[in-house]
CSV table of C-alpha atoms in Angstrom, one decimal:
chain,number,residue,atom,x,y,z
A,1,UNK,CA,150.1,166.7,112.7
A,2,UNK,CA,146.9,166.9,114.7
A,3,UNK,CA,145.9,170.1,112.9
A,4,UNK,CA,146.2,168.6,109.5
A,5,UNK,CA,144.5,165.4,110.7
A,6,UNK,CA,141.4,167.3,111.9
A,7,UNK,CA,141.4,169.4,108.8
A,8,UNK,CA,141.4,166.3,106.7
A,9,UNK,CA,138.5,164.8,108.7
A,10,UNK,CA,136.5,168.0,108.2
A,11,UNK,CA,137.0,167.8,104.5
A,12,UNK,CA,135.9,164.2,104.4
A,13,UNK,CA,132.8,165.0,106.3
A,14,UNK,CA,132.1,168.0,104.1
A,15,UNK,CA,132.5,165.9,101.0
A,16,UNK,CA,130.1,163.3,102.3
A,17,UNK,CA,127.6,166.0,103.2
A,18,UNK,CA,127.9,167.5,99.7
A,19,UNK,CA,127.3,164.0,98.2
A,20,UNK,CA,124.0,163.8,100.1
A,21,UNK,CA,125.0,162.0,103.3
A,22,UNK,CA,124.3,163.3,106.8
A,23,UNK,CA,124.9,162.2,110.4
A,24,UNK,CA,121.5,160.3,110.2
A,25,UNK,CA,122.6,158.1,107.3
A,26,UNK,CA,123.4,154.8,109.0
A,27,UNK,CA,121.6,151.5,109.6
A,28,UNK,CA,122.0,149.3,112.6
A,29,UNK,CA,120.9,145.7,113.1
A,30,UNK,CA,118.8,145.1,116.2
A,31,UNK,CA,121.1,143.5,118.7
A,32,UNK,CA,118.2,141.5,120.1
A,33,UNK,CA,118.2,139.4,116.9
A,34,UNK,CA,121.6,138.0,118.0
A,35,UNK,CA,120.5,137.0,121.5
A,36,UNK,CA,120.2,133.3,120.7
A,37,UNK,CA,123.4,133.2,118.5
A,38,UNK,CA,126.0,130.7,119.6
A,39,UNK,CA,129.4,131.2,118.0
A,40,UNK,CA,131.5,128.2,117.1
A,41,UNK,CA,133.8,127.0,119.9
A,42,UNK,CA,137.0,128.0,118.3
A,43,UNK,CA,135.9,131.6,118.4
A,44,UNK,CA,134.8,131.6,122.1
A,45,UNK,CA,137.4,133.1,124.4
A,46,UNK,CA,136.7,131.9,128.0
A,47,UNK,CA,139.1,134.3,129.7
A,48,UNK,CA,140.3,137.8,128.6
A,49,UNK,CA,144.1,138.0,129.4
A,50,UNK,CA,145.4,141.1,131.1
A,51,UNK,CA,147.9,142.6,128.6
A,52,UNK,CA,148.5,145.6,130.7
A,53,UNK,CA,152.2,145.8,131.5
A,54,UNK,CA,153.5,148.1,134.2
A,55,UNK,CA,157.2,147.6,133.5
A,56,UNK,CA,159.3,147.0,130.3
A,57,UNK,CA,160.2,143.6,131.7
A,58,UNK,CA,156.5,142.6,132.1
A,59,UNK,CA,155.9,143.8,128.6
A,60,UNK,CA,158.6,141.5,127.2
A,61,UNK,CA,157.1,138.5,129.2
A,62,UNK,CA,153.7,139.2,127.7
A,63,UNK,CA,155.0,139.4,124.2
A,64,UNK,CA,157.0,136.2,124.7
A,65,UNK,CA,153.8,134.4,125.8
A,66,UNK,CA,151.9,135.4,122.7
A,67,UNK,CA,151.7,132.3,120.3
A,68,UNK,CA,153.2,132.7,116.9
A,69,UNK,CA,150.9,132.9,113.9
A,70,UNK,CA,151.8,130.6,111.0
A,71,UNK,CA,151.2,133.1,108.2
A,72,UNK,CA,152.2,130.6,105.5
A,73,UNK,CA,149.6,128.1,106.6
A,74,UNK,CA,147.0,130.9,106.9
A,75,UNK,CA,147.8,132.1,103.3
A,76,UNK,CA,147.5,128.5,101.9
A,77,UNK,CA,144.2,128.0,103.6
A,78,UNK,CA,142.9,131.4,102.3
A,79,UNK,CA,144.1,130.6,98.8
A,80,UNK,CA,142.5,127.2,99.0
A,81,UNK,CA,139.2,128.7,100.1
A,82,UNK,CA,139.2,131.1,97.1
A,83,UNK,CA,139.7,128.2,94.7
A,84,UNK,CA,136.8,126.3,96.2
A,85,UNK,CA,134.5,129.3,95.8
A,86,UNK,CA,132.3,128.1,92.9
A,87,UNK,CA,129.7,129.9,90.9
A,88,UNK,CA,127.0,128.1,92.9
A,89,UNK,CA,128.5,129.3,96.1
A,90,UNK,CA,128.6,132.9,94.8
A,91,UNK,CA,125.0,132.6,93.8
A,92,UNK,CA,124.2,131.3,97.3
A,93,UNK,CA,125.8,134.3,98.9
A,94,UNK,CA,123.7,136.7,96.7
A,95,UNK,CA,120.6,134.7,97.7
A,96,UNK,CA,121.5,135.2,101.4
A,97,UNK,CA,122.1,138.9,100.9
A,98,UNK,CA,118.8,139.3,99.1
A,99,UNK,CA,116.9,137.6,101.9
A,100,UNK,CA,118.5,139.8,104.6
A,101,UNK,CA,116.4,142.9,105.3
A,102,UNK,CA,119.4,145.0,106.3
A,103,UNK,CA,121.5,144.0,103.3
A,104,UNK,CA,118.7,144.6,100.9
A,105,UNK,CA,117.9,148.0,102.3
A,106,UNK,CA,121.5,149.0,102.2
A,107,UNK,CA,121.9,147.9,98.5
A,108,UNK,CA,118.7,149.7,97.6
A,109,UNK,CA,119.8,152.9,99.4
A,110,UNK,CA,123.2,152.7,97.7
A,111,UNK,CA,121.6,152.5,94.3
A,112,UNK,CA,119.5,155.6,95.2
A,113,UNK,CA,122.6,157.5,96.2
A,114,UNK,CA,124.5,156.5,93.0
A,115,UNK,CA,121.5,157.7,90.9
A,116,UNK,CA,121.3,161.0,92.8
A,117,UNK,CA,125.0,161.6,92.4
A,118,UNK,CA,125.1,160.8,88.7
A,119,UNK,CA,122.2,163.1,88.1
A,120,UNK,CA,123.4,165.8,90.4
A,121,UNK,CA,124.5,169.1,88.9
A,122,UNK,CA,127.7,170.6,90.0
A,123,UNK,CA,126.9,174.3,90.7
A,124,UNK,CA,128.4,177.0,92.8
A,125,UNK,CA,125.6,176.3,95.3
A,126,UNK,CA,126.2,172.5,95.6
A,127,UNK,CA,129.9,173.2,96.0
A,128,UNK,CA,129.4,175.7,98.8
A,129,UNK,CA,129.3,174.7,102.5
A,130,UNK,CA,125.8,173.8,103.5
A,131,UNK,CA,125.5,176.6,106.1
A,132,UNK,CA,125.8,179.3,103.3
A,133,UNK,CA,123.8,177.7,100.5
A,134,UNK,CA,120.5,179.3,101.6
A,135,UNK,CA,122.2,182.7,101.6
A,136,UNK,CA,123.3,182.5,97.9
A,137,UNK,CA,121.6,184.1,95.0
A,138,UNK,CA,120.3,181.5,92.5
A,139,UNK,CA,119.3,182.5,89.0
A,140,UNK,CA,117.5,180.2,86.6
A,141,UNK,CA,117.6,180.2,82.8
A,142,UNK,CA,114.9,182.5,81.5
A,143,UNK,CA,111.8,180.5,80.8
A,144,UNK,CA,111.6,181.5,77.1
A,145,UNK,CA,115.0,179.8,76.5
A,146,UNK,CA,114.8,176.8,78.8
A,147,UNK,CA,113.5,174.2,76.4
A,148,UNK,CA,115.8,175.1,73.6
A,149,UNK,CA,118.9,175.4,75.8
A,150,UNK,CA,118.2,172.0,77.5
A,151,UNK,CA,118.9,170.4,74.1
A,152,UNK,CA,122.2,172.2,73.5
A,153,UNK,CA,125.5,170.4,74.2
A,154,UNK,CA,128.6,172.5,73.5
A,155,UNK,CA,131.5,170.6,71.9
A,156,UNK,CA,134.7,170.0,73.9
A,157,UNK,CA,137.9,168.2,73.0
A,158,UNK,CA,137.9,164.5,74.0
A,159,UNK,CA,140.6,161.8,73.8
A,160,UNK,CA,140.1,158.1,73.1
A,161,UNK,CA,141.0,155.8,76.0
A,162,UNK,CA,143.0,152.6,75.8
A,163,UNK,CA,139.7,150.6,75.7
A,164,UNK,CA,138.9,152.3,72.3
A,165,UNK,CA,140.6,149.3,70.6
A,166,UNK,CA,137.3,147.5,71.1
A,167,UNK,CA,134.8,150.2,72.1
A,168,UNK,CA,134.3,153.8,71.5
A,169,UNK,CA,135.3,154.9,75.0
A,170,UNK,CA,136.6,158.5,75.5
A,171,UNK,CA,137.0,161.1,78.1
A,172,UNK,CA,137.5,164.9,78.3
A,173,UNK,CA,141.0,165.9,77.4
A,174,UNK,CA,143.0,167.4,80.2
A,175,UNK,CA,146.5,168.9,80.3
A,176,UNK,CA,148.1,165.9,81.9
A,177,UNK,CA,147.1,163.7,79.0
A,178,UNK,CA,149.4,165.8,76.8
A,179,UNK,CA,152.4,165.4,79.1
A,180,UNK,CA,153.2,161.9,77.9
A,181,UNK,CA,156.7,161.6,76.4
A,182,UNK,CA,157.9,164.9,77.9
A,183,UNK,CA,161.6,164.8,79.0
A,184,UNK,CA,164.1,167.3,80.2
A,185,UNK,CA,167.1,165.2,78.9
A,186,UNK,CA,167.3,166.9,75.5
A,187,UNK,CA,165.9,170.3,76.5
A,188,UNK,CA,167.7,173.7,76.3
A,189,UNK,CA,169.1,174.7,79.7
A,190,UNK,CA,170.1,178.3,78.6
A,191,UNK,CA,168.3,180.9,80.8
A,192,UNK,CA,168.9,184.6,80.9
A,193,UNK,CA,169.5,185.6,84.5
A,194,UNK,CA,170.8,189.1,83.7
A,195,UNK,CA,167.6,190.9,84.7
A,196,UNK,CA,167.5,189.4,88.2
A,197,UNK,CA,168.1,191.6,91.2
A,198,UNK,CA,168.9,189.9,94.4
A,199,UNK,CA,166.3,190.4,97.1
A,200,UNK,CA,166.3,189.3,100.7
A,201,UNK,CA,163.5,189.2,103.4
A,202,UNK,CA,162.9,187.9,106.8
A,203,UNK,CA,159.8,185.8,107.4
A,204,UNK,CA,158.6,185.3,111.0
A,205,UNK,CA,155.6,184.5,113.1
A,206,UNK,CA,154.7,186.7,116.1
A,207,UNK,CA,154.4,185.0,119.4
A,208,UNK,CA,150.6,184.8,119.3
A,209,UNK,CA,148.3,181.8,118.8
A,210,UNK,CA,146.3,183.4,116.0
A,211,UNK,CA,149.3,185.0,114.2
A,212,UNK,CA,150.1,184.4,110.6
A,213,UNK,CA,153.6,184.5,109.0
A,214,UNK,CA,154.7,188.0,108.1
A,215,UNK,CA,157.5,189.2,105.7
A,216,UNK,CA,159.9,192.1,106.4
A,217,UNK,CA,162.5,193.6,104.3
A,218,UNK,CA,165.9,192.7,105.8
A,219,UNK,CA,167.8,195.6,107.4
A,220,UNK,CA,171.4,196.2,106.5
A,221,UNK,CA,172.6,194.5,109.7
A,222,UNK,CA,170.3,191.5,109.2
A,223,UNK,CA,171.3,191.1,105.6
A,224,UNK,CA,175.0,191.3,106.4
A,225,UNK,CA,174.6,188.7,109.2
A,226,UNK,CA,172.7,186.3,106.9
A,227,UNK,CA,175.3,186.6,104.1
A,228,UNK,CA,178.1,186.0,106.6
A,229,UNK,CA,176.3,182.9,107.9
A,230,UNK,CA,175.7,181.6,104.4
A,231,UNK,CA,179.3,182.3,103.3
A,232,UNK,CA,180.6,180.4,106.4
A,233,UNK,CA,179.1,177.2,104.9
A,234,UNK,CA,181.3,175.1,102.7
A,235,UNK,CA,180.9,175.8,99.0
A,236,UNK,CA,179.5,172.3,98.3
A,237,UNK,CA,177.0,172.7,101.1
A,238,UNK,CA,175.8,176.1,99.8
A,239,UNK,CA,175.3,174.7,96.3
A,240,UNK,CA,173.5,171.6,97.6
A,241,UNK,CA,171.1,173.7,99.6
A,242,UNK,CA,170.4,175.9,96.6
A,243,UNK,CA,169.8,173.0,94.2
A,244,UNK,CA,167.5,171.3,96.7
A,245,UNK,CA,165.5,174.5,96.9
A,246,UNK,CA,165.2,174.7,93.1
A,247,UNK,CA,164.1,171.1,92.8
A,248,UNK,CA,161.6,171.4,95.6
A,249,UNK,CA,159.7,174.0,93.6
A,250,UNK,CA,160.0,172.6,90.1
A,251,UNK,CA,159.1,169.1,91.1
A,252,UNK,CA,155.6,170.3,91.9
A,253,UNK,CA,154.9,170.8,88.2
A,254,UNK,CA,152.9,167.9,86.8
A,255,UNK,CA,154.6,166.1,83.9
A,256,UNK,CA,158.1,166.7,85.1
A,257,UNK,CA,160.2,163.6,85.9
A,258,UNK,CA,162.0,164.1,89.2
A,259,UNK,CA,164.7,161.7,88.1
A,260,UNK,CA,165.6,164.0,85.2
A,261,UNK,CA,165.4,167.2,87.2
A,262,UNK,CA,168.7,166.9,89.0
A,263,UNK,CA,170.6,166.6,85.8
A,264,UNK,CA,168.7,169.6,84.2
A,265,UNK,CA,169.4,171.8,87.2
A,266,UNK,CA,173.1,170.8,87.1
A,267,UNK,CA,173.2,171.9,83.4
A,268,UNK,CA,171.5,175.2,84.2
A,269,UNK,CA,174.0,175.9,87.0
A,270,UNK,CA,176.9,175.0,84.8
A,271,UNK,CA,176.0,177.8,82.4
A,272,UNK,CA,175.7,180.4,85.1
A,273,UNK,CA,178.5,183.0,85.8
A,274,UNK,CA,180.3,183.0,89.1
A,275,UNK,CA,178.5,186.2,90.1
A,276,UNK,CA,175.1,184.6,89.3
A,277,UNK,CA,176.0,181.4,91.3
A,278,UNK,CA,177.0,183.6,94.2
A,279,UNK,CA,173.7,185.5,94.0
A,280,UNK,CA,171.8,182.2,93.7
A,281,UNK,CA,173.3,180.9,96.9
A,282,UNK,CA,172.3,184.1,98.8
A,283,UNK,CA,169.0,184.9,97.1
A,284,UNK,CA,167.4,181.8,95.6
A,285,UNK,CA,163.8,182.8,94.9
A,286,UNK,CA,164.3,185.0,91.8
A,287,UNK,CA,166.5,182.3,90.3
A,288,UNK,CA,163.9,179.6,91.1
A,289,UNK,CA,161.2,181.7,89.5
A,290,UNK,CA,163.3,182.0,86.3
A,291,UNK,CA,164.1,178.3,86.1
A,292,UNK,CA,160.5,177.3,86.8
A,293,UNK,CA,159.2,179.6,84.1
A,294,UNK,CA,161.7,178.0,81.7
A,295,UNK,CA,160.5,174.5,82.5
A,296,UNK,CA,156.9,175.5,82.3
A,297,UNK,CA,157.5,177.0,78.8
A,298,UNK,CA,159.2,173.8,77.7
A,299,UNK,CA,156.3,171.7,78.9
A,300,UNK,CA,153.8,174.1,77.3
A,301,UNK,CA,155.6,173.7,73.9
A,302,UNK,CA,155.5,169.9,74.3
A,303,UNK,CA,151.8,170.0,75.0
A,304,UNK,CA,151.2,172.1,71.9
A,305,UNK,CA,153.0,169.7,69.7
A,306,UNK,CA,151.2,166.7,71.1
A,307,UNK,CA,147.8,168.4,70.8
A,308,UNK,CA,148.4,169.2,67.1
A,309,UNK,CA,149.7,165.7,66.4
A,310,UNK,CA,146.8,163.9,68.1
A,311,UNK,CA,144.3,166.2,66.5
A,312,UNK,CA,145.7,165.4,63.1
A,313,UNK,CA,145.7,161.7,63.9
A,314,UNK,CA,142.0,161.9,65.1
A,315,UNK,CA,143.1,160.7,68.5
A,316,UNK,CA,141.7,164.0,69.8
A,317,UNK,CA,138.2,164.9,68.5
A,318,UNK,CA,135.6,167.5,69.3
A,319,UNK,CA,132.2,166.2,70.5
A,320,UNK,CA,129.1,167.6,72.2
A,321,UNK,CA,129.9,167.3,76.0
A,322,UNK,CA,128.9,170.4,77.9
A,323,UNK,CA,125.3,171.2,79.0
A,324,UNK,CA,124.3,174.6,80.4
A,325,UNK,CA,123.5,174.5,84.1
A,326,UNK,CA,119.9,175.0,85.1
A,327,UNK,CA,121.0,177.6,87.7
A,328,UNK,CA,124.0,179.8,88.4
A,329,UNK,CA,125.0,181.5,91.6
A,330,UNK,CA,127.5,184.3,90.8
A,331,UNK,CA,129.1,186.2,93.7
A,332,UNK,CA,128.0,189.5,92.1
A,333,UNK,CA,125.2,189.7,89.5
A,334,UNK,CA,123.7,192.1,87.0
A,335,UNK,CA,120.3,192.3,85.2
A,336,UNK,CA,121.0,195.6,83.5
A,337,UNK,CA,121.5,194.3,80.0
A,338,UNK,CA,118.7,192.8,78.0
A,339,UNK,CA,118.4,189.3,76.3
A,340,UNK,CA,120.5,187.5,78.9
A,341,UNK,CA,120.3,183.7,79.1
A,342,UNK,CA,119.8,183.6,82.9
A,343,UNK,CA,117.5,185.8,85.0
A,344,UNK,CA,120.7,187.6,86.1
A,345,UNK,CA,124.3,187.2,84.9
A,346,UNK,CA,127.7,187.3,86.5
A,347,UNK,CA,128.3,191.0,87.3
A,348,UNK,CA,132.1,190.7,87.4
A,349,UNK,CA,132.6,192.8,84.3
A,350,UNK,CA,135.7,194.9,83.8
A,351,UNK,CA,135.7,198.3,82.2
A,352,UNK,CA,136.3,196.9,78.7
A,353,UNK,CA,133.7,194.1,79.0
A,354,UNK,CA,130.8,196.5,79.9
A,355,UNK,CA,130.7,198.3,76.6
A,356,UNK,CA,131.1,195.0,74.8
A,357,UNK,CA,128.1,193.5,76.5
A,358,UNK,CA,126.1,196.7,76.0
A,359,UNK,CA,126.7,196.5,72.2
A,360,UNK,CA,126.1,192.8,71.9
A,361,UNK,CA,122.9,192.8,74.0
A,362,UNK,CA,121.4,195.4,71.7
A,363,UNK,CA,122.0,193.5,68.4
A,364,UNK,CA,118.9,192.9,66.4
A,365,UNK,CA,120.0,189.4,65.4
A,366,UNK,CA,120.9,188.3,69.0
A,367,UNK,CA,118.8,185.6,70.7
A,368,UNK,CA,120.6,185.5,74.0
A,369,UNK,CA,124.0,186.1,75.6
A,370,UNK,CA,125.6,184.6,78.7
A,371,UNK,CA,128.5,185.7,80.9
A,372,UNK,CA,130.6,182.5,81.3
A,373,UNK,CA,131.8,182.1,84.9
A,374,UNK,CA,135.5,181.3,84.9
A,375,UNK,CA,136.6,178.0,86.4
A,376,UNK,CA,133.0,176.9,86.7
A,377,UNK,CA,131.5,177.4,83.3
A,378,UNK,CA,132.3,176.2,79.7
A,379,UNK,CA,135.9,175.5,79.0
A,380,UNK,CA,137.8,175.1,75.7
A,381,UNK,CA,140.2,172.4,76.9
A,382,UNK,CA,143.0,172.3,74.4
A,383,UNK,CA,146.8,172.4,75.0
A,384,UNK,CA,145.9,175.5,77.1
A,385,UNK,CA,142.6,175.9,78.9
A,386,UNK,CA,140.5,178.9,78.1
A,387,UNK,CA,137.2,180.1,79.6
A,388,UNK,CA,135.4,182.4,77.0
A,389,UNK,CA,134.1,185.5,78.7
A,390,UNK,CA,130.8,185.6,76.8
A,391,UNK,CA,128.7,183.0,75.0
A,392,UNK,CA,126.3,184.3,72.4
A,393,UNK,CA,123.5,182.7,70.3
A,394,UNK,CA,122.2,184.4,67.3
A,395,UNK,CA,118.7,184.0,65.9
A,396,UNK,CA,120.2,182.0,63.0
A,397,UNK,CA,121.4,179.4,65.4
A,398,UNK,CA,125.1,180.3,65.5
A,399,UNK,CA,126.8,180.0,68.9
A,400,UNK,CA,129.8,182.4,69.4
A,401,UNK,CA,132.5,182.3,72.0
A,402,UNK,CA,134.0,185.7,72.8
A,403,UNK,CA,137.1,186.2,74.9
A,404,UNK,CA,137.7,189.9,75.6
A,405,UNK,CA,141.3,191.1,75.9
A,406,UNK,CA,142.6,194.5,76.7
A,407,UNK,CA,145.4,195.8,74.4
A,408,UNK,CA,147.9,195.4,77.2
A,409,UNK,CA,147.3,191.6,77.0
A,410,UNK,CA,148.6,191.3,73.5
A,411,UNK,CA,151.2,188.6,74.2
A,412,UNK,CA,152.3,185.1,73.3
A,413,UNK,CA,149.9,183.5,75.9
A,414,UNK,CA,146.9,185.3,74.3
A,415,UNK,CA,148.1,184.2,70.8
A,416,UNK,CA,148.2,180.5,71.9
A,417,UNK,CA,144.7,180.7,73.5
A,418,UNK,CA,143.3,182.3,70.3
A,419,UNK,CA,145.0,179.6,68.2
A,420,UNK,CA,143.3,176.9,70.3
A,421,UNK,CA,140.0,178.7,70.1
A,422,UNK,CA,140.2,178.8,66.3
A,423,UNK,CA,141.0,175.1,66.3
A,424,UNK,CA,138.0,174.4,68.5
A,425,UNK,CA,135.7,176.4,66.1
A,426,UNK,CA,137.2,174.6,63.1
A,427,UNK,CA,136.6,171.1,64.5
A,428,UNK,CA,133.3,171.8,66.4
A,429,UNK,CA,131.4,172.6,63.2
A,430,UNK,CA,130.0,175.5,61.2
A,431,UNK,CA,127.5,176.3,63.9
A,432,UNK,CA,130.2,177.5,66.3
A,433,UNK,CA,132.5,180.5,66.1
A,434,UNK,CA,135.3,181.8,68.4
A,435,UNK,CA,136.8,185.3,68.6
A,436,UNK,CA,139.4,186.8,70.9
A,437,UNK,CA,138.4,190.5,70.8
A,438,UNK,CA,141.0,193.2,71.5
A,439,UNK,CA,140.0,196.8,72.2
A,440,UNK,CA,141.8,198.4,69.2
A,441,UNK,CA,144.6,196.1,68.0
A,442,UNK,CA,144.0,194.0,64.9
A,443,UNK,CA,146.2,190.9,65.4
A,444,UNK,CA,147.6,188.9,62.5
A,445,UNK,CA,147.0,185.5,64.0
A,446,UNK,CA,143.9,183.2,63.7
A,447,UNK,CA,141.0,183.5,66.2
A,448,UNK,CA,141.6,187.2,67.1
A,449,UNK,CA,140.4,190.6,65.9
A,450,UNK,CA,139.7,194.1,67.0
A,451,UNK,CA,136.4,195.1,68.6
A,452,UNK,CA,135.3,197.1,65.5
A,453,UNK,CA,136.0,194.1,63.3
A,454,UNK,CA,134.2,191.7,65.6
A,455,UNK,CA,131.0,193.9,65.6
A,456,UNK,CA,131.1,194.0,61.8
A,457,UNK,CA,131.2,190.1,61.8
A,458,UNK,CA,128.6,189.5,64.5
A,459,UNK,CA,126.0,191.7,62.9
A,460,UNK,CA,125.9,189.4,59.9
A,461,UNK,CA,125.8,186.1,61.7
């Protein structure tokens, strides 16, 4: 649609602007330089034919008069030209380019752009639209820490690439790397739908140009009408519509094979009761959510197993990768607490994090602390991705990752994050520590402890 097309164009332009380009970044050859140029005769068109047709019949006549192009002959000539291109000819082309002022300037400018992009730092400010950058708060690293912090590179998990057979090439591990080998063919399709309550709503757009879609709870009459309409459909049609809706949502999950999805959905539906199938056909969303959660849990378990296996096989390693940014631009900021790494820190602290920061900032063995900005700062990139809330450096040189968790977040997801954090600390080296700190609970799994226990530990680091 034209709306999506224009939106795409705007994003392309914005991306080029963020990369350093502007509307002034073009070069044009002076047309006067081509005044004495005589093209070869075979490229000279003495008369421009009028291809404008006023009727369909005239259009057909024009198309019939167009000579056919011998594509086979053209392909043979192109292939022959490629074969005849020798190293000497290639060198000659490079010589022509180097002698051309426009080409030389373009190549030089391109190299400057590439150097600028490779050295550019991705920050909240560079990612923001140009018109708001000058309105953002920018905080630098405190001068007393700059030199030391510039030499610090925090370890992250990396994975060797295919080229590592001959070279030591590697890249940062991401979740999609761990999806390899995942299949739904042998996975459990048993799902508990007993807690689902059928819900129905009407979604509509008001007759205004600037209106967004709104959702209303269906009235009794509306609900009855919809159910009657749906029940009027043949049973096969109702089930096909429901399965298509399920597949449309689950196929968005990276790592799931669409070819296996149909069979898995069939197996799930086969295990449902008649009442559940009836509810599914009339109210799909709660069932889609349950099935999607099941598939995501199966994929997460597969990623965990692959991560542990590759870590044991040394295919995944932990190497220094992340450097602290020279500046940060948090939406809200605070400079209340002493010994912060930056002039001001991210002020998005919840009610539990505030007393934690207050206690840490006053420790006699603390060198500095930093509020890690989620999605933009340092990430522990294991089989789940975690952004520690706080990064601490003690005077002895220890660097400690702290993830604060309220007691209400004592769940399997937190347990897995703590496990990955403990694995990170174990493989990163003795200089690094990780703690998931709960308010009062003392977990029995690695990487987690209560706040009191954490303070006891940190005072001795």
